[in-house]
XYZ file of C-alpha atoms in Angstrom:
639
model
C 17.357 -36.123 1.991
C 16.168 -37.335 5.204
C 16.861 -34.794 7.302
C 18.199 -37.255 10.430
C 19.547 -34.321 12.388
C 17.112 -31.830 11.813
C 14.829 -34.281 13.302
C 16.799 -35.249 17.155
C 15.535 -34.068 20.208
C 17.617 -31.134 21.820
C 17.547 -30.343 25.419
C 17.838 -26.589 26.471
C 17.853 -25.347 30.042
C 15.013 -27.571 31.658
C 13.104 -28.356 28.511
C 13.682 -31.163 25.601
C 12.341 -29.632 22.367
C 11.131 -32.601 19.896
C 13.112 -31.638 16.967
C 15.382 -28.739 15.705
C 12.650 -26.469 13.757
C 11.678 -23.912 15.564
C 9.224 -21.139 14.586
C 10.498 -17.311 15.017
C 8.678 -14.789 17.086
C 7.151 -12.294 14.520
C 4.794 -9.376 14.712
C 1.356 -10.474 13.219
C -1.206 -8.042 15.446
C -3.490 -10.946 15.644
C -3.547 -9.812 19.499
C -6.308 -7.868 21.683
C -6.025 -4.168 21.954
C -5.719 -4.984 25.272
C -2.965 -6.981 25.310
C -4.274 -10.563 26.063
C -3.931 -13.249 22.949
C -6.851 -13.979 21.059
C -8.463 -17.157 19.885
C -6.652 -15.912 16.002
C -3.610 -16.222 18.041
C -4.123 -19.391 19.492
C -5.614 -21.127 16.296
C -2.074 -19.792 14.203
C 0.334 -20.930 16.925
C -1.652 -24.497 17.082
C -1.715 -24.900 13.273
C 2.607 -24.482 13.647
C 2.764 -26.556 16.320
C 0.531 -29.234 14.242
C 2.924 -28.706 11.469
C 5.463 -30.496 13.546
C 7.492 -26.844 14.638
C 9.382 -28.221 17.987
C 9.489 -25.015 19.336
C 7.110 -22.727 18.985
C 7.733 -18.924 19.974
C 5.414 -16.290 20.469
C 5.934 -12.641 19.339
C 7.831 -10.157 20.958
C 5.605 -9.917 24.238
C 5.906 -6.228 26.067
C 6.921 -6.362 29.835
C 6.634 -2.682 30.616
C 3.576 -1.043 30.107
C 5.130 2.712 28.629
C 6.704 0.440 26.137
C 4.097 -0.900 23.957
C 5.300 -1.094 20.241
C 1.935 -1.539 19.155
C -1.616 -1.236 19.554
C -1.926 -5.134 18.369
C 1.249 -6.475 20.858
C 0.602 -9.209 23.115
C 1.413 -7.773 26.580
C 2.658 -9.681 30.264
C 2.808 -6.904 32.343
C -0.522 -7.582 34.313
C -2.029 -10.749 35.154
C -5.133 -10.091 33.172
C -3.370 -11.439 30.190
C -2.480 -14.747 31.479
C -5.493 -16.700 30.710
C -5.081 -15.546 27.406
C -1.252 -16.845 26.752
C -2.174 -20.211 28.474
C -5.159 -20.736 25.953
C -2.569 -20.923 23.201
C 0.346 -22.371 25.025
C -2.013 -25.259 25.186
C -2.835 -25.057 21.995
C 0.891 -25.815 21.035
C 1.572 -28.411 23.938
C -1.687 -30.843 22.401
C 0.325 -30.968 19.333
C 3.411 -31.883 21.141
C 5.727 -28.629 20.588
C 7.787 -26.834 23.781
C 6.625 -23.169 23.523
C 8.764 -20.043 24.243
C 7.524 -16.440 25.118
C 9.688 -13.585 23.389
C 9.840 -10.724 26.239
C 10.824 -6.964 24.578
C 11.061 -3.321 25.249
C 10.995 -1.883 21.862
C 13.141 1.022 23.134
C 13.914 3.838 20.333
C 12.028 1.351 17.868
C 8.635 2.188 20.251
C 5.807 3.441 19.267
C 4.907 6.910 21.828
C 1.670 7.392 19.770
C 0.608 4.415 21.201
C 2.112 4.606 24.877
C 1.565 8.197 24.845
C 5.349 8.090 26.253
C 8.547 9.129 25.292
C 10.794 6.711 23.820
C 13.474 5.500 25.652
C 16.761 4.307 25.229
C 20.354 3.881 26.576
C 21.042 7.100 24.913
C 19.421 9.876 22.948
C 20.012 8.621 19.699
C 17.187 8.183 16.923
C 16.344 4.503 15.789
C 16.456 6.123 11.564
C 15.006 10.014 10.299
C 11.561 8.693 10.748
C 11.577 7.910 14.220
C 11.600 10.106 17.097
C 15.135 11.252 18.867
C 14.713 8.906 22.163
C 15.364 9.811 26.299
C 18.163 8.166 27.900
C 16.407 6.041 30.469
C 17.075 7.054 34.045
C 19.313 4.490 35.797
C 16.523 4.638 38.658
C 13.688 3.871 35.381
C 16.578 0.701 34.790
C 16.294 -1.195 37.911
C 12.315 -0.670 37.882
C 12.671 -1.988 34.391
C 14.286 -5.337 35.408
C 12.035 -6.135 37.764
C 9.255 -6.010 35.307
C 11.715 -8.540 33.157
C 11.227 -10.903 35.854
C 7.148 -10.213 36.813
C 6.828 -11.118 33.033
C 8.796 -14.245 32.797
C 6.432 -15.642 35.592
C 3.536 -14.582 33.835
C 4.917 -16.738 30.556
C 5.630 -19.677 33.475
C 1.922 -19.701 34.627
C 0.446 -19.566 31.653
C 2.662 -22.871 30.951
C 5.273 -21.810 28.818
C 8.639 -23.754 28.673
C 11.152 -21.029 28.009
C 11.189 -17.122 27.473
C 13.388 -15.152 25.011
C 14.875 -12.206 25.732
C 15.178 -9.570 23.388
C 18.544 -8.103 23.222
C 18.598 -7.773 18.970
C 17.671 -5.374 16.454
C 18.389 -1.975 18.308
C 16.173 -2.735 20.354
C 16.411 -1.537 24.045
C 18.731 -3.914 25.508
C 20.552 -3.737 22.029
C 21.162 -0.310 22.429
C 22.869 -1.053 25.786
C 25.330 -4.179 24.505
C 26.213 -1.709 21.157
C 28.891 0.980 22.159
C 27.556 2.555 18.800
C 24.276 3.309 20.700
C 25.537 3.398 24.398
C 27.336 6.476 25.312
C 25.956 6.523 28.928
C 28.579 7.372 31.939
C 26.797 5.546 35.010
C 27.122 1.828 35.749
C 25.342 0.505 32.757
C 28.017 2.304 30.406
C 31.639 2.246 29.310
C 33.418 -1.144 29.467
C 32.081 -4.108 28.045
C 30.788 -5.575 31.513
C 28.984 -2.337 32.162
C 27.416 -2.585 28.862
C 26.230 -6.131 29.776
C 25.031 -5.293 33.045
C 21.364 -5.189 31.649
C 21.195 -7.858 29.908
C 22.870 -10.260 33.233
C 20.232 -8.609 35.953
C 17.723 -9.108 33.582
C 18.341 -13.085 33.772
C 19.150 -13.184 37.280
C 15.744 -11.728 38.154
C 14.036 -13.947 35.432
C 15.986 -17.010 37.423
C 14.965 -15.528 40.766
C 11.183 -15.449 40.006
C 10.646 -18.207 38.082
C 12.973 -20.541 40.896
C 15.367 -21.555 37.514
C 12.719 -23.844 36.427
C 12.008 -22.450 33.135
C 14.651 -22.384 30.483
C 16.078 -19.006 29.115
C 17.002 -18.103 25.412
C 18.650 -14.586 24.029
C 17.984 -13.611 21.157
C 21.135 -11.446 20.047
C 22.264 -10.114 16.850
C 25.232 -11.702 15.272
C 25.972 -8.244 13.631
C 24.455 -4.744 14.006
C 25.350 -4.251 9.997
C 26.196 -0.527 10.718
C 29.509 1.016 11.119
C 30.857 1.184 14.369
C 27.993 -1.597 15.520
C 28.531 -4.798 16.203
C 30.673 -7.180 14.445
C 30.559 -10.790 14.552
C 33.808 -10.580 17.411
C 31.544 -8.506 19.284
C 28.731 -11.090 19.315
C 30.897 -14.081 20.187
C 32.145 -12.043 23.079
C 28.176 -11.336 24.064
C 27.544 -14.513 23.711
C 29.988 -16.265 25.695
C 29.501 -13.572 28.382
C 25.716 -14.625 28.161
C 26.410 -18.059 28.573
C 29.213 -17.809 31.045
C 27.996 -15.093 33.683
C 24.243 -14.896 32.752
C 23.396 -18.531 32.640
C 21.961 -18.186 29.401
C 20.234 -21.934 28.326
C 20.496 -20.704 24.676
C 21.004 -18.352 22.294
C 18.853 -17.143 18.904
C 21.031 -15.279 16.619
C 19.214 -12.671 14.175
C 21.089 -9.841 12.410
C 21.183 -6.118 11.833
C 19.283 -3.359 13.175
C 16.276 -1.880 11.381
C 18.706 0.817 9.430
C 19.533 -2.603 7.433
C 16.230 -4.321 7.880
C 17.274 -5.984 4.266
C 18.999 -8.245 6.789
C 16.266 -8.640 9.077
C 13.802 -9.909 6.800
C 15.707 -10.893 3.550
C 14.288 -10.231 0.122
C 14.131 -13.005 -2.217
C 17.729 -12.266 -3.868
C 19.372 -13.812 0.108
C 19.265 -16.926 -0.078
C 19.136 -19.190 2.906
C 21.628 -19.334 5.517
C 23.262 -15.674 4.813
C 23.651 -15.280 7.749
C 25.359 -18.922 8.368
C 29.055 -17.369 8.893
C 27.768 -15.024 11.658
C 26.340 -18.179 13.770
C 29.236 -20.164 13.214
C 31.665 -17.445 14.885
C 29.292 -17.695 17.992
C 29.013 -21.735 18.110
C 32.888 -21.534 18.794
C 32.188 -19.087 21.586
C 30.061 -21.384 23.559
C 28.985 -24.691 24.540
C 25.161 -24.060 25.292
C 22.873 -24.701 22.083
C 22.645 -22.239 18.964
C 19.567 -21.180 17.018
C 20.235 -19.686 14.064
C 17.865 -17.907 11.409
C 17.901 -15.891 7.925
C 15.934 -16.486 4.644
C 15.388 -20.688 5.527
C 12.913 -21.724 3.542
C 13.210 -25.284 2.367
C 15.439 -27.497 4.673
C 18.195 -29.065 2.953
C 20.758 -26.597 4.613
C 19.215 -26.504 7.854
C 20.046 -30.078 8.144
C 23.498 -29.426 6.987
C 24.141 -26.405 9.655
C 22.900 -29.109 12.281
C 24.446 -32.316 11.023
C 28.372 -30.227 10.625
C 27.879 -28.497 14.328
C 27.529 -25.232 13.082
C 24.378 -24.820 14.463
C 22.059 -26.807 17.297
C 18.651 -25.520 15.793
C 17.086 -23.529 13.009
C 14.460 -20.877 13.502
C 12.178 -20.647 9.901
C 10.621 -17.242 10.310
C 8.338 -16.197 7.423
C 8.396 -19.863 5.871
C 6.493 -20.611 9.343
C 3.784 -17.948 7.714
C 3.703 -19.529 4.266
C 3.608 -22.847 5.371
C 2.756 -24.032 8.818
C 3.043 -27.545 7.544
C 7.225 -27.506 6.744
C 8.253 -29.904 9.145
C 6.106 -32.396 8.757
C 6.273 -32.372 4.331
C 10.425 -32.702 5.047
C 9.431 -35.970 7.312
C 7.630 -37.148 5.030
C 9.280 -36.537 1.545
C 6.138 -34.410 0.654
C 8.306 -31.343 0.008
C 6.956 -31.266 -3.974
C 3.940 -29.979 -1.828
C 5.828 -26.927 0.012
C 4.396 -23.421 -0.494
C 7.520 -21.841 0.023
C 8.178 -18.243 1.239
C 8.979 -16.183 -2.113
C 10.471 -12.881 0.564
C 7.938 -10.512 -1.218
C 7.570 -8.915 2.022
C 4.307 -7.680 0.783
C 2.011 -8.965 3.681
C 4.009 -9.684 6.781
C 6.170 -7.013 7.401
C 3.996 -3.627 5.972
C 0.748 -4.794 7.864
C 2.835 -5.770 11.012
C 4.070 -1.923 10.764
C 0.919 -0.774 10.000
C -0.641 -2.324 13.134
C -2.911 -4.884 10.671
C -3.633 -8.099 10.861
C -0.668 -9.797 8.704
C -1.335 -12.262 5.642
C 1.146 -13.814 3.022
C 0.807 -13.677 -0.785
C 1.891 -17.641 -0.290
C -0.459 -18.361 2.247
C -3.671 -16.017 2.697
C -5.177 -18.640 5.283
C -2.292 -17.283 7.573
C -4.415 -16.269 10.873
C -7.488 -17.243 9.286
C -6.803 -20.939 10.119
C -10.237 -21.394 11.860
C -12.379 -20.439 8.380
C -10.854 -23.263 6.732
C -14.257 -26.038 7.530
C -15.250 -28.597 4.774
C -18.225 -27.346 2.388
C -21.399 -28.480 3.527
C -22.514 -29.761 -0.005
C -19.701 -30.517 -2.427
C -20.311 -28.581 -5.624
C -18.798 -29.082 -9.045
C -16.241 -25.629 -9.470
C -14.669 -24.754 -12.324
C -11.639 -21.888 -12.130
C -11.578 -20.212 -15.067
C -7.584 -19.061 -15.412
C -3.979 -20.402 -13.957
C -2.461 -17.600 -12.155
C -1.846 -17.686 -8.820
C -5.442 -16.647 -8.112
C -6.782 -19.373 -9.944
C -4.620 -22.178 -8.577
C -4.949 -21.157 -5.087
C -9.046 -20.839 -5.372
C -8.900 -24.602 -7.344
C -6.962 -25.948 -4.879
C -8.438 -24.417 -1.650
C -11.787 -25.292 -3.496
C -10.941 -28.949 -3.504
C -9.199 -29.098 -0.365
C -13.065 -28.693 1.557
C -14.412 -31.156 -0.775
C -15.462 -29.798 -4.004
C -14.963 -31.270 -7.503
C -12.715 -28.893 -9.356
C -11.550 -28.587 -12.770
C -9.010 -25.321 -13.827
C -8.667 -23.868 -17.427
C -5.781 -21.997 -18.636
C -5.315 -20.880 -22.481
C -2.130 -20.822 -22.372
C 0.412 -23.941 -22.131
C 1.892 -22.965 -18.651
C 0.638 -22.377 -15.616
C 1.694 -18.951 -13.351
C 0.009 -16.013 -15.092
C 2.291 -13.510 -14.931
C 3.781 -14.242 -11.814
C 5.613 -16.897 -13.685
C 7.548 -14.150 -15.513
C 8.170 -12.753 -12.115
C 10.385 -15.641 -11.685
C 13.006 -14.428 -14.321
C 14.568 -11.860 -13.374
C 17.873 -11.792 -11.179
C 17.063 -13.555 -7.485
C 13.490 -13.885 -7.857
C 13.857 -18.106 -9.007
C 11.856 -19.120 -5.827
C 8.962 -17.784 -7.292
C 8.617 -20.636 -9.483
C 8.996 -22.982 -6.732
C 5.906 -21.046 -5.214
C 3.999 -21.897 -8.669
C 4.957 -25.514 -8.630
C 4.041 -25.840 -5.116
C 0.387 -24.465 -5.930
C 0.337 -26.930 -9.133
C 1.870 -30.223 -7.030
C -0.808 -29.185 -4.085
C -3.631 -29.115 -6.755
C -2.973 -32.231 -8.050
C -2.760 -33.699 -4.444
C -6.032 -32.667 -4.080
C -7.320 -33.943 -7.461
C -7.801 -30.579 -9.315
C -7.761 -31.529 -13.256
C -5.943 -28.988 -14.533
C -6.521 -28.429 -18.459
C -3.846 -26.405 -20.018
C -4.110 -24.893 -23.906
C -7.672 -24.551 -23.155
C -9.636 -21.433 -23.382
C -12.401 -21.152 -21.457
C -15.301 -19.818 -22.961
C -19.335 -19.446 -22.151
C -19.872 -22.159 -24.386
C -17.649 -24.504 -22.928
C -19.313 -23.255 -19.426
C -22.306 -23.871 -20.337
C -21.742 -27.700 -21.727
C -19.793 -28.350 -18.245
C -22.679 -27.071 -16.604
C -20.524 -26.415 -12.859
C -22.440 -24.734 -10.012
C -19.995 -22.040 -9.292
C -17.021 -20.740 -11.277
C -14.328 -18.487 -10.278
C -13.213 -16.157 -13.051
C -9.219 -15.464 -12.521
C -8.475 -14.691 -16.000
C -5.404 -11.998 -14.791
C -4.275 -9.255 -16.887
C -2.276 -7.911 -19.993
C -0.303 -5.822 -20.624
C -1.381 -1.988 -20.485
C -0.842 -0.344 -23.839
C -1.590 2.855 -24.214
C -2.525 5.251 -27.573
C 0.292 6.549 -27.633
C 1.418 7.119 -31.674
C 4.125 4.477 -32.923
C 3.917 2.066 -29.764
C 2.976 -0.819 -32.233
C 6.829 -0.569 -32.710
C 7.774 -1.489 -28.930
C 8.116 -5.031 -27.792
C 6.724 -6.265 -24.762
C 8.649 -7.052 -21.270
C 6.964 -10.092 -21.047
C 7.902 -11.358 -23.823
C 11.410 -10.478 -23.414
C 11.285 -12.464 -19.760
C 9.483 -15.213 -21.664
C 12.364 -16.100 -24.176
C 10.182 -15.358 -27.216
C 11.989 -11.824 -28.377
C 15.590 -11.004 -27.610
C 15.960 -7.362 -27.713
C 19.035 -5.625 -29.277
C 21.973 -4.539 -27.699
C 20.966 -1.173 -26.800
C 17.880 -1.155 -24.941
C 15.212 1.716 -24.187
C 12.576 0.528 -21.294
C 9.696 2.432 -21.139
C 8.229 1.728 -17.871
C 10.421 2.381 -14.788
C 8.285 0.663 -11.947
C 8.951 -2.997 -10.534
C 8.285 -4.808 -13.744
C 10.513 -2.336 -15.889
C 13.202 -2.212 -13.302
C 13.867 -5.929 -13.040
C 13.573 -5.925 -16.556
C 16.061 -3.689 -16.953
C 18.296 -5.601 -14.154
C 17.302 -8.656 -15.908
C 19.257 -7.435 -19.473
C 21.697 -5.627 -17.431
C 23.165 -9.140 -16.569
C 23.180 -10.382 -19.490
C 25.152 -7.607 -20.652
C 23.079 -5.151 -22.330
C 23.155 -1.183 -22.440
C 20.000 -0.380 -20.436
C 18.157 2.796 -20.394
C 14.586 3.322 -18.197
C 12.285 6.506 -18.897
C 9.885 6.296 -16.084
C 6.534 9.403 -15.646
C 7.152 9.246 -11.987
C 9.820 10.609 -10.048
C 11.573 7.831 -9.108
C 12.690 4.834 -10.799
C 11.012 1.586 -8.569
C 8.763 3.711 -7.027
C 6.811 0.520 -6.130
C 9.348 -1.844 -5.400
C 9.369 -2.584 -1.654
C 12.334 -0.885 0.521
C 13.914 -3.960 1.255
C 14.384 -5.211 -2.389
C 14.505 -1.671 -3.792
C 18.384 -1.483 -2.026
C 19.773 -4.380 -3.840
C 17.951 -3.539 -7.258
C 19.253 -0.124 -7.437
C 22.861 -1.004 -6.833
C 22.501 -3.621 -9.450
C 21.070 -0.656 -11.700
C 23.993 1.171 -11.207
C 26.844 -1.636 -11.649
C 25.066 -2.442 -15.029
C 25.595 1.136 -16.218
C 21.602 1.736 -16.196
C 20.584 4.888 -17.239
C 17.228 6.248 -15.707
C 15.213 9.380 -16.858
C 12.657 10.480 -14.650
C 9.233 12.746 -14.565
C 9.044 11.996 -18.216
C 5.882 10.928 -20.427
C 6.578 9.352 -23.237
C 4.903 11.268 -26.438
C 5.564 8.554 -29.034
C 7.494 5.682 -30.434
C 9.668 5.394 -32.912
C 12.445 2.474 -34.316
C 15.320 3.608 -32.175
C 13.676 5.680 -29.350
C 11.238 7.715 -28.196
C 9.941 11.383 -27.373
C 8.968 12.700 -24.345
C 7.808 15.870 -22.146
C 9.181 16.720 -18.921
C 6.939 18.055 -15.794
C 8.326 21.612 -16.699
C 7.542 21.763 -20.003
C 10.538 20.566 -21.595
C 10.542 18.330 -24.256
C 13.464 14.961 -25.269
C 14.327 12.520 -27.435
C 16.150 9.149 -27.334
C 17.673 7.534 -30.075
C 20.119 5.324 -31.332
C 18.240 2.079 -29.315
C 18.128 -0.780 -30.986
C 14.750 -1.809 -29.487
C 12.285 -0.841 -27.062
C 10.472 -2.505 -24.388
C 7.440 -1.904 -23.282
C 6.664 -2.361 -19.577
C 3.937 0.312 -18.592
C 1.780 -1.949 -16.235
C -1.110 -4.146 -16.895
C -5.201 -4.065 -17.368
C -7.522 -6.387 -16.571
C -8.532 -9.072 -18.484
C -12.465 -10.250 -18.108
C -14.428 -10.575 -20.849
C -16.496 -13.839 -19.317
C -17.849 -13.307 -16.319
C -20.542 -10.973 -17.441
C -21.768 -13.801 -19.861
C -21.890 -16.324 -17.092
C -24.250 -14.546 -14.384
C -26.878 -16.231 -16.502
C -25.787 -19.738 -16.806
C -23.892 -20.850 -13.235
C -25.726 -19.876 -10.103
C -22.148 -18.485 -7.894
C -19.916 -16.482 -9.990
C -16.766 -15.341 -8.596
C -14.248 -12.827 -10.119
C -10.938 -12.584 -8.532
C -7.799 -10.693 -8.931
C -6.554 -9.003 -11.723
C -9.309 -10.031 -13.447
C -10.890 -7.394 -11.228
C -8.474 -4.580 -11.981
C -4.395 -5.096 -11.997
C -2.751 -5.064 -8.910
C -0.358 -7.322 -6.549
C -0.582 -11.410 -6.689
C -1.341 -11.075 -3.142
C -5.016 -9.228 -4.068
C -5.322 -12.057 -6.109
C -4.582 -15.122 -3.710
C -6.656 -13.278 -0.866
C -9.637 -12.966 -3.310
C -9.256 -16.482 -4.525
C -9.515 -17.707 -0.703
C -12.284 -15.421 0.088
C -14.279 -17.333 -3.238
C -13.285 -20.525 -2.595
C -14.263 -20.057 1.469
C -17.655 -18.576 0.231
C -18.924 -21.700 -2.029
């Protein structure tokens, strides 16, 4: 695919963006405390806008000082900041990209701790049960509001920026005023539909009237709240076209859902791209001026189709920005073999940007680190020791700053475990993540040497001046009587056993659970006996919705607060947290999927015979593939 459309120039407003990939505004708390951009910012914006992004927009910026989300948020309600926002517009104009400054109130999604004020919105209704019941903001509070709106936008216009984007998705504040599911106020900025869009249209006249209508303005709306009584797809047309034909709107960036739904904010793995696709299309009818749409894009064969049939103008690649700043230019170049693509693990973006962290990407660890990637100073000879996703991002990291590098796995394929990750129901993209990592080492010259086992012998004759140990995990089993008679999940996922039809899993975190889903589909009776409390107590929130209702449409049957007491050929026993004691039978096998342990027997051995010894990952102690790929750039930055 060529991808002819995706790559035209689009005018919007009083700006001519390059191409039709645009980079989403995201949380990533890369900012100052005090609000100004830092040089991180700067040197992750410039590495998108490299990547050939043709618009480039900057996280939701706050324009009203009692509304900070965040103590991380980038902030353009002084002028102290503006130095700071110029640094990386220019950053993203030497690369050639248009940039655009995302302007927010966070409303009943704020953050008072921070502020240390209320929350407001346009009425006293809580954001979810873990937020805060919010204060209908004064009409007097309104019109003060506005004209901050406006101070901000010519901040973002001296600083050099093209366009701004105003935030009127996500239940955010303006969001709560265009939803009548939100809005239940009686003055002028309630009611009727044109009273409800009354703060979104002064808004953009007083953005228009301080910035002289020289800089282009987009806003961002949803394209459905996903809540009952929210907005619907009509609805947003309707907004939109009111945007466009009263507010002088340049352009509009269509997102979905409010955070109730955030599975629609920032899809899981199991939405594919373009979910969102029949949303957008409603509001491209409604108006003339150009559409951006976004949801899940990742690689860009349906971007280009959206673009080439009309049914969009551009295509806004949030988290795949994250995972790999370099999309653009691998689809103009038929390198796309070579993209890392965004696997929606949500493990690393979305928690730390909650959290108020830094955020980093299981895909990508060199996300906001950009500036620590430097050749070595003396190329070295490396050998990785292990083919996980640890191992192949260290090897090819390694030989990206120069170094010879050589990996050895024992086994025949590459992926650790995160391979078998790739098998259950909607997580397929993970092997496109592994294949990426494999395509990108052998771009950089890694020779990878699979069926081999490394061992301190075999170090010793190759005689490398560092090696990085990423030898992963097994799986955890524990002495518990008559569990020789259990079969492993992993080798269920990996073709080589096929269970019975009635199925006991013993195990009823994320690995058990999509196990279970996995056999489910396929059309076995699945039961899961889980010691915690909960079945998936580790799964993340987002992913977590659409596994359990897959649970319960395959008939799965969970047991819960239960240790298992022993084995046996068609069940187990267990005791219960109150003293209680089970049984299951009548299973024609049982799998085993209790977690994993480390696996390091080497690197011990080796201290003695290579100078720089790394160990990374599980082969530390079990835990998440995105340990694993941060460690493996930390050892490969460090040689």
């Amino acid at each position: 695919m060529k991808f002819e459309a995706m790559f035209q120039p689009i005018t919007i407003g009083s700006m001519t963006v390059p191409n039709r990939f645009v980079m989403c505004p995201m949380g990533n708390n890369f900012a100052e405390t005090d609000g100004r951009l830092s040089e991180r910012s700067a040197a992750y914006y410039g590495a998108r806008a490299r990547g050939g992004f043709g618009l480039i927009t900057f996280e939701a910026t706050v324009v009203y000082a009692q509304a900070k989300g965040g103590p991380r948020k980038p902030c353009l309600y002084s002028d102290d900041t503006i130095d700071s926002f110029a640094a990386a517009v220019a950053a993203c104009h030497q690369a050639g990209a248009k940039v655009s400054v995302q302007l927010q109130h966070a409303g009943p999604e704020g953050n008072s701790r921070v502020t240390g004020y209320p929350l407001k919105s346009a009425s006293a209704i809580p954001a979810g049960v873990k937020t805060e019941v919010p204060e209908a903001i004064s009409t007097e509070e309104l019109y003060r509001l506005i004209e901050c709106y406006g101070d901000a936008a010519l901040r973002a216009q001296k600083a050099g920026a093209d366009a701004v984007e105003v935030h009127c998705a996500h239940g955010y504040l303006v969001s709560s005023f265009i939803s009548e599911r939100t809005n239940k106020r009686q003055d002028e900025f309630g009611g009727c539909f044109e009273n409800r869009m009354r703060l979104p249209r002064l808004i953009l006249e007083n953005i228009r009237k301080k910035t002289g209508g020289s800089l282009a303005v987009i806003c961002r709306i949803n394209g459905s709240d996903d809540v009952a009584g929210g907005q619907t797809p009509q609805d947003a047309a309707a907004v939109a076209a009111y945007l466009e034909r009263e507010c002088g709107a340049d352009a509009l960036h269509v997102s979905r859902a409010v955070h109730l739904h955030d599975e629609y904010m920032w899809a899981p793995s199991l939405l594919h791209e373009g979910f969102s696709a029949g949303c957008v299309t409603e509001i491209k009818r409604a108006v003339r001026i150009p559409v951006i749409t976004v949801g899940r894009y990742t690689e860009p064969q349906f971007a280009e189709l959206m673009v080439e049939e009309g049914r969009t103008d551009l295509v806004a690649f949030g988290r795949q920005s994250i995972a790999d700043p370099e999309l653009p230019n691998k689809a103009r170049e038929g390198k796309l073999a070579l993209l890392n693509p965004c696997i929606g693990c949500l493990q690393g973006c979305v928690p730390n940007m909650f959290r108020g962290e830094a955020i980093t990407c299981l895909v990508n660890p060199l996300v906001g680190r950009e500036r620590e990637l430097v050749p070595a100073e003396r190329k070295k000879k490396v050998m990785v020791i292990g083919g996980g996703p640890g191992g192949l991002y260290a090897a090819y990291v390694c030989a990206l700053r120069g170094h010879e590098v050589s990996l050895y796995e024992k086994k025949a394929m590459l992926g650790g475990n995160m391979r078998l990750a790739a098998y259950p129901p909607g997580k397929g993209c993970i092997n496109g993540m592994i294949c990426g990592l494999i395509n990108n080492c052998k771009a950089q010259g890694v020779k990878l040497e699979t069926g081999v086992e490394a061992t301190a012998e075999l170090v010793k004759e190759q005689a490398p001046d560092a090696v990085i140990v990423a030898t992963g995990s097994d799986p955890l089993v524990l002495p518990i009587p008559g569990i020789e008679k259990s079969i492993h999940a992993a080798d269920v996922l990996d073709g080589k056993v096929k269970p019975g039809e009635k199925v006991l899993v013993v195990g009823g975190g994320m690995v058990g659970c999509e196990t279970a889903e996995f056999l489910g589909e396929l059309g076995h009776k699945v039961s899961v006996i889980e010691l915690r409390g909960e079945l998936g107590a580790d799964v993340i929130p987002e992913h977590k919705k659409f596994l359990m209702k897959a649970l319960r449409e395959y008939g799965v049957q969970g047991i819960t607060n239960a240790k298992v007491t022993g084995f046996f050929e068609d069940g187990v026993s267990y005791a219960m947290e109150d003293g209680s004691e089970g049984r299951v039978e009548g299973m024609d096998s049982v799998v085993l999927a209790m977690g994993y342990r480390n696996h390091d027997v080497l690197s011990k051995e080796l201290e003695s015979l290579v100078d720089e010894v790394y160990v990374v990952g599980d082969a530390t102690r079990a835990r998440r593939a995105l340990d694993a790929t941060r460690e493996a750039l930390d050892a490969a930055l460090s040689i």
